[in-house]
mmCIF file with all atom_site columns, C-alpha atoms in Angstrom:
data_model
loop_
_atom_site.group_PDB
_atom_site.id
_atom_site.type_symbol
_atom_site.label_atom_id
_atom_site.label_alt_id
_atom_site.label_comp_id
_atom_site.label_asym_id
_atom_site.label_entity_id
_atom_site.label_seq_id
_atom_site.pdbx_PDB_ins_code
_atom_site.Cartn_x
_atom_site.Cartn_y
_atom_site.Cartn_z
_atom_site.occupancy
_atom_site.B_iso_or_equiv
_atom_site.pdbx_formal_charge
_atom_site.auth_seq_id
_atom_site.auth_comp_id
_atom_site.auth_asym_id
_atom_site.auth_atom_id
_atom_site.pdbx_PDB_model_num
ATOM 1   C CA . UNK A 1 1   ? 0.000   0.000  0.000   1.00 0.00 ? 1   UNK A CA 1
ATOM 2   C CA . UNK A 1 2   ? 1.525   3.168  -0.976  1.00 0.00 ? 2   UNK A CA 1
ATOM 3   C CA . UNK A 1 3   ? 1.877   6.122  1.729   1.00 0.00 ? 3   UNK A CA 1
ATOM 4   C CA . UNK A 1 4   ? -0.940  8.275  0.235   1.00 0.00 ? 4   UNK A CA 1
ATOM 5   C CA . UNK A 1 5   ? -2.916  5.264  0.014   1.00 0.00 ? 5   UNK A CA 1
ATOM 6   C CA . UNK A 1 6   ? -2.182  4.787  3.826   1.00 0.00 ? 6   UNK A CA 1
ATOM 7   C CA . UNK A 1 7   ? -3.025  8.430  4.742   1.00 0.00 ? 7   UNK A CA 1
ATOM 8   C CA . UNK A 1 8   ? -6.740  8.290  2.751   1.00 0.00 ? 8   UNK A CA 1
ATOM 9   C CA . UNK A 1 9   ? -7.912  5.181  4.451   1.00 0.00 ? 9   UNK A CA 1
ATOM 10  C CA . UNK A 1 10  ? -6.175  6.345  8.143   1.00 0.00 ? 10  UNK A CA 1
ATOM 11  C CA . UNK A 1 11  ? -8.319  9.626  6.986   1.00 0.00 ? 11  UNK A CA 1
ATOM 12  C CA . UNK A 1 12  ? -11.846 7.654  6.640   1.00 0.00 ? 12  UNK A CA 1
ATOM 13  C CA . UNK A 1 13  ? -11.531 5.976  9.677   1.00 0.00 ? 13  UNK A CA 1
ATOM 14  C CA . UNK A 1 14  ? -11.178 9.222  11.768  1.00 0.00 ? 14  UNK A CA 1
ATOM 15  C CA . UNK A 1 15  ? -13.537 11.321 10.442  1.00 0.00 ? 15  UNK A CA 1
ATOM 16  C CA . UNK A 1 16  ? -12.899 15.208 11.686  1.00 0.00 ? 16  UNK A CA 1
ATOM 17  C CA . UNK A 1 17  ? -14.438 15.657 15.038  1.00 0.00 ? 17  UNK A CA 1
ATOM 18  C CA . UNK A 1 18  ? -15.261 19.748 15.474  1.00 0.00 ? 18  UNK A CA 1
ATOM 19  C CA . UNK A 1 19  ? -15.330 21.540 18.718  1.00 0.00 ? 19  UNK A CA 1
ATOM 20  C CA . UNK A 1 20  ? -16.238 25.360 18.719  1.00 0.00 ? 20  UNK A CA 1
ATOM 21  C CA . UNK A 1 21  ? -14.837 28.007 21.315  1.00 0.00 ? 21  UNK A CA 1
ATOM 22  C CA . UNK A 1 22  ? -16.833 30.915 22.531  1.00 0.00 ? 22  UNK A CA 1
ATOM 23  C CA . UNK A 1 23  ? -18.563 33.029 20.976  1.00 0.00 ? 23  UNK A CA 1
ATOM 24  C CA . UNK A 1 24  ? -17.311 36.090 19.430  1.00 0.00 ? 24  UNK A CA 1
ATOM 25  C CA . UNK A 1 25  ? -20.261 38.843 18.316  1.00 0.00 ? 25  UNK A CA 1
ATOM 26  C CA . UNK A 1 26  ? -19.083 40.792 14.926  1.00 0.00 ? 26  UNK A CA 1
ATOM 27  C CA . UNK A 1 27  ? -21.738 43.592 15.462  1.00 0.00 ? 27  UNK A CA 1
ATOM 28  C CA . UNK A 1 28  ? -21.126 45.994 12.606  1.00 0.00 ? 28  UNK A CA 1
ATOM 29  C CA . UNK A 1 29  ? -21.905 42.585 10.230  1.00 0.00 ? 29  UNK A CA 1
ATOM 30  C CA . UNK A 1 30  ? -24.929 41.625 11.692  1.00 0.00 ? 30  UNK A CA 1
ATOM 31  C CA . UNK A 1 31  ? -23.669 38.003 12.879  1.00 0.00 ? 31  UNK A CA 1
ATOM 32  C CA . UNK A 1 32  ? -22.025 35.814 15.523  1.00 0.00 ? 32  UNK A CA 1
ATOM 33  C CA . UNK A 1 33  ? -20.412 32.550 15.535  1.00 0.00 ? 33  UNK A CA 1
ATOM 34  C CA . UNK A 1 34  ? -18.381 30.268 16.950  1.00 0.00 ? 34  UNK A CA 1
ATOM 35  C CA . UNK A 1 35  ? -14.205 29.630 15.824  1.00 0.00 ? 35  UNK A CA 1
ATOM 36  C CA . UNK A 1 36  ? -13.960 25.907 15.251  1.00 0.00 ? 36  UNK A CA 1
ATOM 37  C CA . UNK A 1 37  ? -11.582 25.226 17.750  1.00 0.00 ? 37  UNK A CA 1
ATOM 38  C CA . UNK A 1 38  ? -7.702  24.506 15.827  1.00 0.00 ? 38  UNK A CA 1
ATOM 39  C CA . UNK A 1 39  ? -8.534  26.463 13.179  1.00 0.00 ? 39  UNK A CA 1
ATOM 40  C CA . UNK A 1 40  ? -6.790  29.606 12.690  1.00 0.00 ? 40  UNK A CA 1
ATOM 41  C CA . UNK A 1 41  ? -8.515  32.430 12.484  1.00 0.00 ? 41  UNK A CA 1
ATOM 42  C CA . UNK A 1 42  ? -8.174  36.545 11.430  1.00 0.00 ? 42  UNK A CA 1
ATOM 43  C CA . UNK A 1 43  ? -10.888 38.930 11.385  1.00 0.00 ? 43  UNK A CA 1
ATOM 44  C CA . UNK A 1 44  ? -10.773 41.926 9.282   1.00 0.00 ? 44  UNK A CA 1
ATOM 45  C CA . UNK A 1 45  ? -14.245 43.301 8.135   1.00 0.00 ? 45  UNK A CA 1
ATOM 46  C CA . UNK A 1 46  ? -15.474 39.583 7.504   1.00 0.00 ? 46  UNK A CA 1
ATOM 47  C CA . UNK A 1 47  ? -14.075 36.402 9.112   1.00 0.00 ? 47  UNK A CA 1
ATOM 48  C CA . UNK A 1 48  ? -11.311 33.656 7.687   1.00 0.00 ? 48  UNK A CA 1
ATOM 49  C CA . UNK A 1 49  ? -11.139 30.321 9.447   1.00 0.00 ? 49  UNK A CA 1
ATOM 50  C CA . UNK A 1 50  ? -8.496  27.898 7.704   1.00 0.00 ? 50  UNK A CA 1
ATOM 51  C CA . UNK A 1 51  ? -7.196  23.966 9.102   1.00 0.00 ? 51  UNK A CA 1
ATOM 52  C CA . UNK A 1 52  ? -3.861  23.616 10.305  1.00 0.00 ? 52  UNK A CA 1
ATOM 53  C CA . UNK A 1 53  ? -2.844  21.200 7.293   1.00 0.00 ? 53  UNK A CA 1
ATOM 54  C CA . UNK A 1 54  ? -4.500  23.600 4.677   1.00 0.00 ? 54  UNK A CA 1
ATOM 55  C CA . UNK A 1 55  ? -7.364  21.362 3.766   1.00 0.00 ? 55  UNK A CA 1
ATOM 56  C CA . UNK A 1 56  ? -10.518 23.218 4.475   1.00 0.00 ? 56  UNK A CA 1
ATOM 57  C CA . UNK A 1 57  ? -10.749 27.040 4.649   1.00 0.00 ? 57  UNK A CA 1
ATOM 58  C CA . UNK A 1 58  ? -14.331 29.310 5.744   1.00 0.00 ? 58  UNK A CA 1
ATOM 59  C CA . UNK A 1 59  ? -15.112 32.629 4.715   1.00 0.00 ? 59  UNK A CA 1
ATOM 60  C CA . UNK A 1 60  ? -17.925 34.457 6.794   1.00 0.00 ? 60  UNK A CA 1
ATOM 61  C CA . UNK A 1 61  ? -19.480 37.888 5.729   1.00 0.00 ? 61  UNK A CA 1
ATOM 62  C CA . UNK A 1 62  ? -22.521 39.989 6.887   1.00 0.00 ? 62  UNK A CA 1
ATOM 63  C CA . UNK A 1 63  ? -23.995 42.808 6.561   1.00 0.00 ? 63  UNK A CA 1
ATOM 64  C CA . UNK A 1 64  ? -26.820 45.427 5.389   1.00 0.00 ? 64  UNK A CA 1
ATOM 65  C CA . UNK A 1 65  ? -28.407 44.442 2.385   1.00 0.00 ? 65  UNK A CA 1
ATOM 66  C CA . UNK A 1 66  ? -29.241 47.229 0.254   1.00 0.00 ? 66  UNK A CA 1
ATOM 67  C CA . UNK A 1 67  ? -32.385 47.845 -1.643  1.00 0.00 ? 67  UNK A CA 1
ATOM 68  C CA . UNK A 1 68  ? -33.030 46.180 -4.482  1.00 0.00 ? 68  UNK A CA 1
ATOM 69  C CA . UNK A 1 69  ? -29.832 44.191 -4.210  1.00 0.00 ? 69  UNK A CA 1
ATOM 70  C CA . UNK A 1 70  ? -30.182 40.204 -5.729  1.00 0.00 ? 70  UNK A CA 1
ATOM 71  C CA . UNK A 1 71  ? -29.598 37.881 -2.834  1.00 0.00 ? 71  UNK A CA 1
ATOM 72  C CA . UNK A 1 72  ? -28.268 35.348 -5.190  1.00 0.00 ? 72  UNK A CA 1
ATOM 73  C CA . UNK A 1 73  ? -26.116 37.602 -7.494  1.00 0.00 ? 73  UNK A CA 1
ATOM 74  C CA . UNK A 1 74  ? -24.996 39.231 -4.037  1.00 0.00 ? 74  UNK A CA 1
ATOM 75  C CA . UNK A 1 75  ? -23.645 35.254 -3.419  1.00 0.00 ? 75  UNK A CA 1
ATOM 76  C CA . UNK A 1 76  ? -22.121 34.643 -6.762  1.00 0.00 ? 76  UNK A CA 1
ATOM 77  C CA . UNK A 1 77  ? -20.220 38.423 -6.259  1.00 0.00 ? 77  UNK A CA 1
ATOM 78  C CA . UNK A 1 78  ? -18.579 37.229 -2.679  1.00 0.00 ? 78  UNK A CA 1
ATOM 79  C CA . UNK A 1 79  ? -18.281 33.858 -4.446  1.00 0.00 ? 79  UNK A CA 1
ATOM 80  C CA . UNK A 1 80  ? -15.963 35.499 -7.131  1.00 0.00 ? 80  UNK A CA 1
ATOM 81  C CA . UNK A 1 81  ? -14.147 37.722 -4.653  1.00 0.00 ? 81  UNK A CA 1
ATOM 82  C CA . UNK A 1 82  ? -13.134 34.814 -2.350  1.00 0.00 ? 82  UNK A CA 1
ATOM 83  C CA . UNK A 1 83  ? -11.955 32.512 -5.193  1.00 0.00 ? 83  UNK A CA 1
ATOM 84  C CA . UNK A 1 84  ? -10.247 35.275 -7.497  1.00 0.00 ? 84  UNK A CA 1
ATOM 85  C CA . UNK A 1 85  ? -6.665  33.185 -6.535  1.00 0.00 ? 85  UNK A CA 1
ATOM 86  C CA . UNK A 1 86  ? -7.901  29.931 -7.898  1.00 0.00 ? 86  UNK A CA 1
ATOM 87  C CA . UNK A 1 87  ? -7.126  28.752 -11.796 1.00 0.00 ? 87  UNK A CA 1
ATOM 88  C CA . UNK A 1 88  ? -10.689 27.830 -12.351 1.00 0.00 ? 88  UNK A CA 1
ATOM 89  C CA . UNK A 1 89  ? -13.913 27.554 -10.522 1.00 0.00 ? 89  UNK A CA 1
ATOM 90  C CA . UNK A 1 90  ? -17.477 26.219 -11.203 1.00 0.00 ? 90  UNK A CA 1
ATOM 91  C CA . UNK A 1 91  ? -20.927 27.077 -8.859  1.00 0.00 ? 91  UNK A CA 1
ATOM 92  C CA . UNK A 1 92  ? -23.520 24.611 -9.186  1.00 0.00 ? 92  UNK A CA 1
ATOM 93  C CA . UNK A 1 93  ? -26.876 25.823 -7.448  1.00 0.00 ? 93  UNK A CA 1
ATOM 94  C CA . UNK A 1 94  ? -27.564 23.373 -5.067  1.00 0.00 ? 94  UNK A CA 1
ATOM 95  C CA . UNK A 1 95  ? -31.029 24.491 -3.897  1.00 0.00 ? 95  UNK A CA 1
ATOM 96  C CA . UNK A 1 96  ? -32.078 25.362 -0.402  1.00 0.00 ? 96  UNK A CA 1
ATOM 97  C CA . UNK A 1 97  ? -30.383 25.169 2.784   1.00 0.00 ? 97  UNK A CA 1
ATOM 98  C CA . UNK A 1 98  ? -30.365 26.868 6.204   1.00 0.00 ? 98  UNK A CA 1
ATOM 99  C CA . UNK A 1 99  ? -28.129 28.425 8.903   1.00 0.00 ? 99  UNK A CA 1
ATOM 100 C CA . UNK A 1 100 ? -30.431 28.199 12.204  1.00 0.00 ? 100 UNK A CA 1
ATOM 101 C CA . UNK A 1 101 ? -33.870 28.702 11.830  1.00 0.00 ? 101 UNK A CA 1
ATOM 102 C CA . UNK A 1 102 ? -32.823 30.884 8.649   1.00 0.00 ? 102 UNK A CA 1
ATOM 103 C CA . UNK A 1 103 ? -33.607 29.863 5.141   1.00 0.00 ? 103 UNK A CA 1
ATOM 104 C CA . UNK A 1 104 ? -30.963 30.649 2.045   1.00 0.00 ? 104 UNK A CA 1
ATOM 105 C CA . UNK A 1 105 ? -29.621 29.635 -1.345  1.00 0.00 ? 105 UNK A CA 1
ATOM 106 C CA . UNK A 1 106 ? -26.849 26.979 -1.663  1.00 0.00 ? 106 UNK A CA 1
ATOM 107 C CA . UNK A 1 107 ? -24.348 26.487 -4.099  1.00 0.00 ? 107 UNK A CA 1
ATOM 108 C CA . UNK A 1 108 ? -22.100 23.458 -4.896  1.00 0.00 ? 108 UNK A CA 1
ATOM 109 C CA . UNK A 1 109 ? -18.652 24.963 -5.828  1.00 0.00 ? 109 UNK A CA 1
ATOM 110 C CA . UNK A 1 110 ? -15.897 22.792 -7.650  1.00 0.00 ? 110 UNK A CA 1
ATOM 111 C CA . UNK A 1 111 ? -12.533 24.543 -8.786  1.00 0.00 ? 111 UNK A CA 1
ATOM 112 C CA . UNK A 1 112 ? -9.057  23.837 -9.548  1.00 0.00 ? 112 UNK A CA 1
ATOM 113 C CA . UNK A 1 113 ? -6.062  25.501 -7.951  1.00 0.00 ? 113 UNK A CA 1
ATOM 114 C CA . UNK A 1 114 ? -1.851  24.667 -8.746  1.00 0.00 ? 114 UNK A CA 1
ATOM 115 C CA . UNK A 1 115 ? -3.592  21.285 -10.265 1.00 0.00 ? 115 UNK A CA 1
ATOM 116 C CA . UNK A 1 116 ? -5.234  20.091 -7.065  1.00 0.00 ? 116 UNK A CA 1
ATOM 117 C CA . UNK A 1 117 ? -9.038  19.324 -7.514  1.00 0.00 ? 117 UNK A CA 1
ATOM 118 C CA . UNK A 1 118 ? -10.874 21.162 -4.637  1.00 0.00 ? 118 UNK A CA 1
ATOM 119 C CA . UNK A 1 119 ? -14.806 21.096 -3.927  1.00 0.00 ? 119 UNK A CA 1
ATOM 120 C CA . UNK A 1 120 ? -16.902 23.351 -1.482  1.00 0.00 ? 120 UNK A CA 1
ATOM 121 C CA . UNK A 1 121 ? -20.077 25.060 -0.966  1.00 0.00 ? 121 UNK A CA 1
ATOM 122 C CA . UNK A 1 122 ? -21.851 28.679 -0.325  1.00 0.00 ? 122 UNK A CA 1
ATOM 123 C CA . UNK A 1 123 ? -25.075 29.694 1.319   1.00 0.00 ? 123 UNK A CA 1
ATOM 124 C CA . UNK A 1 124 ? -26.401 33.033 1.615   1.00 0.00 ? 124 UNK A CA 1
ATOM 125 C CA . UNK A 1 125 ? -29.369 34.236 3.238   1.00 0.00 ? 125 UNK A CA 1
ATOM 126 C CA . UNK A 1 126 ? -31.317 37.270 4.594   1.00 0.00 ? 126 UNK A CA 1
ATOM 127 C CA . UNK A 1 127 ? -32.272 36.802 8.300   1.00 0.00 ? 127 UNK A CA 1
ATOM 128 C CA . UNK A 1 128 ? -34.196 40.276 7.867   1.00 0.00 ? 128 UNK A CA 1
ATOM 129 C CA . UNK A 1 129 ? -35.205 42.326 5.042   1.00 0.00 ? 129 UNK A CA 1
ATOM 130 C CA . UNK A 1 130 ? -31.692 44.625 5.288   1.00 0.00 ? 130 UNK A CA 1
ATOM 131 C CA . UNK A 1 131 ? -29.469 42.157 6.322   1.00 0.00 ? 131 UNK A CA 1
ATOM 132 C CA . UNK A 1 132 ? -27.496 39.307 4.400   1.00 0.00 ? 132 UNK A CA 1
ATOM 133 C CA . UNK A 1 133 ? -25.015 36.308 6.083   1.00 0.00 ? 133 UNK A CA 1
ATOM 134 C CA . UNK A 1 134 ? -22.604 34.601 3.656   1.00 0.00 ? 134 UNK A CA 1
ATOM 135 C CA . UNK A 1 135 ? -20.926 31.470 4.247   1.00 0.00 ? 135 UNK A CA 1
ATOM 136 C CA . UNK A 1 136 ? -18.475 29.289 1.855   1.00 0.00 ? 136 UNK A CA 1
ATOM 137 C CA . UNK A 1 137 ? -16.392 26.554 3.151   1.00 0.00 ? 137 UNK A CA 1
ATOM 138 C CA . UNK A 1 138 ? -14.109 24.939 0.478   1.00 0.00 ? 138 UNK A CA 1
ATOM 139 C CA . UNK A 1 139 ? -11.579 21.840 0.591   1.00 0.00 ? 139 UNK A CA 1
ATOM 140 C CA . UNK A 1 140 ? -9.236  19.731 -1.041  1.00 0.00 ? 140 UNK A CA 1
ATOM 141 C CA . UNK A 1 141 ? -11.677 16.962 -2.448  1.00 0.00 ? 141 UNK A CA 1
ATOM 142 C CA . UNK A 1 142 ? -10.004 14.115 -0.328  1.00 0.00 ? 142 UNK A CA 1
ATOM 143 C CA . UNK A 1 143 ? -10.893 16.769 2.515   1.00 0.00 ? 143 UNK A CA 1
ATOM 144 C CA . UNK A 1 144 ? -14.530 17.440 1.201   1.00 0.00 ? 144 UNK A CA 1
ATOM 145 C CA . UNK A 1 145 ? -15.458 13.882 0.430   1.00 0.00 ? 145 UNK A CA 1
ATOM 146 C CA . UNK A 1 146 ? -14.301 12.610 4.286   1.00 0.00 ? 146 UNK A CA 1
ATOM 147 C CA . UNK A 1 147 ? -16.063 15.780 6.182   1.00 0.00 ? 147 UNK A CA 1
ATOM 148 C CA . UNK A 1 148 ? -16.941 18.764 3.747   1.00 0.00 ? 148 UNK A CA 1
ATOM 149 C CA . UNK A 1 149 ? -20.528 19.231 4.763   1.00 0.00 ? 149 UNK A CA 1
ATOM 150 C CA . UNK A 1 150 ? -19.380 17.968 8.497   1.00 0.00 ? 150 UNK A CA 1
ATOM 151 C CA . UNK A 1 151 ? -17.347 21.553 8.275   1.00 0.00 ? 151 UNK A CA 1
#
């Protein structure tokens, strides 16, 4: 069995176990959430959370939605900002799906970067009528396949 080999099946028998520290309130955005703990983390306007080893990275934004603004091309815009840095990148809308009690759109997101396949999603949503909350959490597909939607 080759090393890689080794290190895929080790990886599907421990499947990522996440544990959140406390709660930190980003008030001019509208949110608040909780770091996963291990992950780094900088806040700057919006919120990056990346793995030790690289494989999984989470972009968080908020904020006032203004009038007459399209929810969904407000997602593919912060979509495109985030992955600028990556060769190539595909968004497949993947329907509904929720953060809390809140509602939003989904999309599937598949991309290539320095010729490593990575995979991911994005959900936005408007809690109130003035307010959006983007999410996107993208892996390496080994990564995404063993816990992607666990992330």
């Amino acid at each position: 069995m080759s090393e890689s080999q080794a290190e895929q099946n080790n990886q599907a028998s421990n499947p990522i176990q996440l544990h959140f520290d406390e709660e930190i309130e980003m008030e001019s955005c509208g949110y608040a959430f909780r770091p996963i703990t291990g992950f780094e983390l900088e806040i700057d306007g919006s919120v990056y959370m990346y793995s030790d080893d690289g494989s999984f990275e989470i972009n968080l934004k908020g904020g006032r939605l203004e009038k007459g603004t399209s929810i969904a091309g407000l997602q593919d815009a912060l979509t495109a900002d985030f992955m600028e840095d990556v060769d190539y990148y595909d968004l497949d809308d993947s329907g509904i799906d929720s953060v809390g009690n809140t509602s939003g759109f989904a999309n599937d997101i598949r991309f290539m970067n320095a010729e490593e396949e990575g995979r991911g999603r994005s959900m936005i949503c408007s809690p109130s009528i003035n307010q959006y909350f983007y999410m996107l959490v993208i892996g390496s597909s080994a990564a995404w396949e063993q816990d992607g939607l666990e992330v």
